[in-house]
Amino acid sequence: MASYPTPQPGFRPAQARPPMQQQMQHPGQPGQQPGPYPQQQQRPQNPMQPPMNRPGTPGIPQQGQQQQQQPGLPGQQFRPRPAATSPAGMPRPPLGLDPSGRRPSAAGPMPPSPSSQRPPMASPSFGSHPGQQHPPGSQPLQRPPPIGIQRAPSPMMRPTMVAQPGSPAHQRPYQSPQIQNRPPPSPFMGHGHQQGAPASPAMNPMGFNATPNGYGSNQSQPPTPKMQNQPPQHQQHQQFQQNQQFQQNQQQPPPPHQQQQQQPQHQQQHHQQQQMAPPNAQGGLIPGPPTPTPQAGGAGTHKPKRMYPTGINSYTEPAPSYDAIPNPGFVPAAGPGPAPPAPGLQPMAQPQFFVPGEKQGVPAPGYQQGHQPLPGQQSQPNVNQLAHQMGGMNVSNGSFGGPGVPQLSTVALMGSAPRILDLDLPPPPINLPANASITQSPHANCDPSYKRSTLNAIPATSQLLSKSRLPFGLVITPYRSVKEGDEPVPVVSDSIIARCRRCRTYINPYVKFVEGGQRWKCNMCYTLNEVPSSFDYDSQTQQPVDRWQRKELNHAVVEYIAPTEYMVRPPQPLVYMILIDVSYPAIQCGMVATAATTILESLDRIPNDEGRTKIGIITVDSSIHFYNLNTASGEPQMLVVSDLEEPYLPQPEDLLCNLSECRPTLETLLNRLHDMFKDTQNVGNALGPALQSAYKLISPIGGKILCLQSSLPNLEGGALKVREDPKLLGTSKESTLLQSGSSFYKNFAVDCSKSQVCVDMFLFGSQYSDVATLSCLPRFTGGSTFFYPAFTAAKSEDALKFAHELAEFLSQRIALEAVMRVRASKGLRMSAFYGNFFVRSTDLLSLPNVPRDQSYSIEISFDENLNIPVVCFQTALLHTSSSGERRIRVLTLAVPVTTSLSELYMSADQVAIATLLSCKAVERGMNSKLDDARDALTNKCVDILGVYKTHMTASSSGATPNLQICDNLKLLPLLTLGMLKHVALRGGSQIPSDLRSYAMHLLSTLPSQCLIPFLHPRFYSLHNMPENCGTIGTDGIQMPQTMNLSSERLERGGLFMLEDGQNIFLWVGRDAVPQLCMDLFGVPNYESIRGGKTTLPTLDSDFNQRVNLIVGKTREMRRSSYYPQLYVIKEDGDAALRLWFLSHLIEDRAEPIMSYYQYLGHLKDRVNSGSF
Amino acid sequence: MSAEAMVFLFGVIVGAGLLFVKVFFVILISDLEVDYINPIELCNKLNQFVLPEMAVQAFLTTVFLLSGQWMATAWNLPLVAYNANKIMNGKHMFDATEIFRTLGQHKKECFIKLGFYLLSFFYYLYRMILALVNDS
């Protein structure tokens, strides 16, 4: 019943959703929806919008080129790993593992050990050998690339250019030159330009409206010089608009995100820039780049996104021939096409497209008033102020000493596409008072990747918080991985740990030294403590030391090596107990073979610094098989226990062996594992008793039980039933399927947590696998769940994904026997915890294992009002590192306190809010109803928007035509909609509960960096990406600009990529030109492309290599061990796959959930009706 | 001593027992809040009393019903129904993994039950004395 006929989760193949299909039929037609992208886009930062609608406009490709030329693009700016990726971004080689995991079957079905007592199941008499019928290693079903296919002439042919519907637009000159004739408005405008530039490519992925066969059409076309001299037709109009715009600008402070974008990492520098820009620096803008600081260009080398490109001052005119020959899309460096367009020109091109009101979208009546509580604030002062502020200006002065300087910039939500590039922006700055930190170290505050607060200014009273309706909490990823290029966590190795004697806070950069430095005042409870003498004097070397150099006073993230007081026993070694399901389904899908091979290959990668790591293997079907890995003969010895009622350990020792000592025996065993069971017909699985045995084995030490489970446990304790009832799906009873179906696992998890045992689940479901119940074990023991629906190792992609993730998992340097506690300044209390752990006391989380990159969310409530200027949150993670050291990782986050509502809004971090809300929604969905969870999300959005409207805008009561929110929260409705449409929370009866449970697990454990793409996938247009995308640039592989998630962007002849961190989809339009198919897939035409799970072939075409690099980078760029699988979606291919892909386009309407614009309308109605 | 007095004497004794159990619950739950006990221990301790408490209360109700004490039966029946409902939903036990999330509810429930048993206790006592007075 609950089978997954096709591998794609989320949809039963036969069920199609009519509205989606409708949309599918007009993929390339914008304007289908009620005005999401009106022709006169009022979109604030999308100056390129008008040309976007004219497919042939030569100006469009220009944008693309800008992208590569202008490093100031935010999209590139906040790429997660800027510098780390160069060639490493290539798709990983399959770990040296033949993904098939096939192994010579010469070895007998049983280990030759004489003592092996295996019951008759090994008898070869069974007729069918399923394991052989579907050898896990059989060839991937990939069609060999056809050979000898004639190469299509080149995409340059582009027959489509002929009959462009929008071809009149060809006539429209590229408008950039206008600027040259126009006085630049103000330095502010200069801002606008720079900031507008980045936006547009995202919105306007180069000709996304182009013709059906737009592959390669309207490629990069630098503007011709001719055009520059030609006064464009609309110039006057434009100029008028420009002026209007200018005026508006003067009235309105720029939204903070603009400033953030502007603000380089080195704020000082930026500050200089700002000041150097004279208010009417017209000369600076006219023919040359708008940049006021030429030297900034030089700095472009290291932070390309924030700087101006070097070329910006040396603009060379492009060859005049360009406008005649539009360049082919991705032809590698062929001809003049890829020649970078005039670099100097681009920044200037931007202001050109400013239209009145673009800042605010639809200018709403009364809207401006909303901004004008500060009439004295002129634009220029604002900029400087902000720059100051970022440089550490004392904000709390503002909050305490008066009405403050609200620089809240309100944006209107409706009428423009969401500016998704801002998803990658860093959170709003934390504006601590000067001298808040005693050392002024740049690392004195916590990096958002470790810990971020939903509010970067804490309300002083609980009334203020409840008035704002903003959620208040922390998102903590204490044990995030440190990739190449990241700064390692500094370690304090002298085991001097200064802690407050009352609240046990660790000394941190925000304490105060008093009494001549003899004592320090705790910043949480204000107790005076003695400073340890060794802070100033090293008794070993008998030298005075400088306490200001101590790492714990300079770094917010620091690790102490803990002395013995922090141990209840010697640090435990790493222990892996691998529990493999060897019942018929597991063998048949090839899981056992793949797992054995992967483990074998990963043995060297398992952390084993001191040679203490222990490993054991148990296999289970209807009986439990132990393996003695420490035999004299070197042959593994199998010991079978068939008593499931009271499973006992067949021998007291040697079942868990030292990895280095038993290595040869272990290798022998792993090599034989598949063959030992390949003929099994046993469908029983006694997971419960096996877990108990494993627990008995390792509970004296603690460690990790790694469960590879391919069938539903059906014997003895822990037996599960197929609970899924399609009739329940989509009803209010659905959440019962998401709750644990058996108390066995919960109780077992509690036992495990007590003995520092962590259970990790790798679930392989060809049928219902009850992820909901089995994921309880990881949830309460600090483990992870991996789920492979419809896994079959015969598909090399499946095997590769599993092998990659298992290998990554085994090689992770995890933390062991950990406890985590979060302390906060007096008055605040941790009230709810979300994530995978066991709550051991009111504020103590117990984590038998801490996997890398797992995130924990904590909600905070007020005990009493705060009358302090700065609040601190300190997370301490006491753990044993995988190298056997007891360590304490301390993360300190300091946030200013504010009394003003506007400051509160201004400092809200939408990404952290979304992370916290998704955890809360998952919890609500599991414990009560999914409907409730969705309603709660929407209500939260309505509340926030409503309060904002009432208190922060002039139109406090009555209906307003638009929704307004401060700039830093403007994507919250989109992210909320992403959650509502996510597999984990979406309504409807098509989603099997396994997939829902797994998605819920991910939602509540993924760190923000991975969660945001998971909620709001990244969407790229590949067929017309700029030439530099997919090549290795200064900061790794260049990615194309992300686009809004709307099927409007799809073209019939295009190639699009969408990825959410778990899957990658390549969408091929039905009119894809043969050249594209040839270059990318090595097949002659669209019809020969095979849809579904695939591996991209590696061809020697440039396009193929670039796409491969982009896919490889996508798999590498985030901190997670998930390996996204690649699906090729053909526009007219498998309906289920297509619908699955389309369900990620969250701005579209997908019954019964609204499109983004409808959702905004809904929110607006609720806000206007005052129902919040 | 009349049957009525006997029944209410039994009620008084059982009521006192239930009262003690509830006080024990409240004490342990407050211990958890101030971190004197860990949730696993708490649940192990409390869970062994949950079902007996419910059973005793249901038994007492049955006794009242059989002896024709309609008032006392009507007073007790809602609690019996509430307990039965909890058992059927499988939510009667304390769950160590959820305890902190549900602590508020548990505490509230404990206090309400405590009040209920206290009132019951005095009611039974009053009825017992009344019955004894009537007897003599």
PDB file of C-alpha atoms in Angstrom, chain A residues 15 84 213 263 360 398 648 731 738 782 792 806 847 916 955 971 1096 1105-1106 1123 1128:
ATOM      1  CA  GLN A  15      -2.005  12.170  -8.902  1.00  0.00           C
ATOM      2  CA  ALA A  84      37.245  27.638  -0.328  1.00  0.00           C
ATOM      3  CA  ASN A 213      14.205  28.328 -28.045  1.00  0.00           C
ATOM      4  CA  GLN A 263      28.952  48.141   3.780  1.00  0.00           C
ATOM      5  CA  GLN A 360       8.677  51.409  -2.319  1.00  0.00           C
ATOM      6  CA  GLY A 398      19.932  56.128  21.358  1.00  0.00           C
ATOM      7  CA  TYR A 648      22.047 -12.042  25.712  1.00  0.00           C
ATOM      8  CA  THR A 731      -6.935  14.963   7.801  1.00  0.00           C
ATOM      9  CA  LEU A 738       3.915  11.618  12.674  1.00  0.00           C
ATOM     10  CA  GLY A 782      21.588  13.644  19.681  1.00  0.00           C
ATOM     11  CA  THR A 792      18.183   0.530  -4.725  1.00  0.00           C
ATOM     12  CA  LEU A 806      27.700   7.301   5.235  1.00  0.00           C
ATOM     13  CA  LEU A 847      23.774  15.083  23.930  1.00  0.00           C
ATOM     14  CA  LEU A 916      12.904  29.243  15.084  1.00  0.00           C
ATOM     15  CA  SER A 955      -1.459  54.537   8.710  1.00  0.00           C
ATOM     16  CA  LEU A 971      11.367  38.161   3.242  1.00  0.00           C
ATOM     17  CA  LEU A1096      25.693  14.216 -15.513  1.00  0.00           C
ATOM     18  CA  GLN A1105      32.042  21.282 -17.533  1.00  0.00           C
ATOM     19  CA  ARG A1106      30.575  24.463 -16.227  1.00  0.00           C
ATOM     20  CA  TYR A1123      24.736  14.818  -0.796  1.00  0.00           C
ATOM     21  CA  VAL A1128      16.762  15.711 -14.718  1.00  0.00           C
TER      22      VAL A1128
END
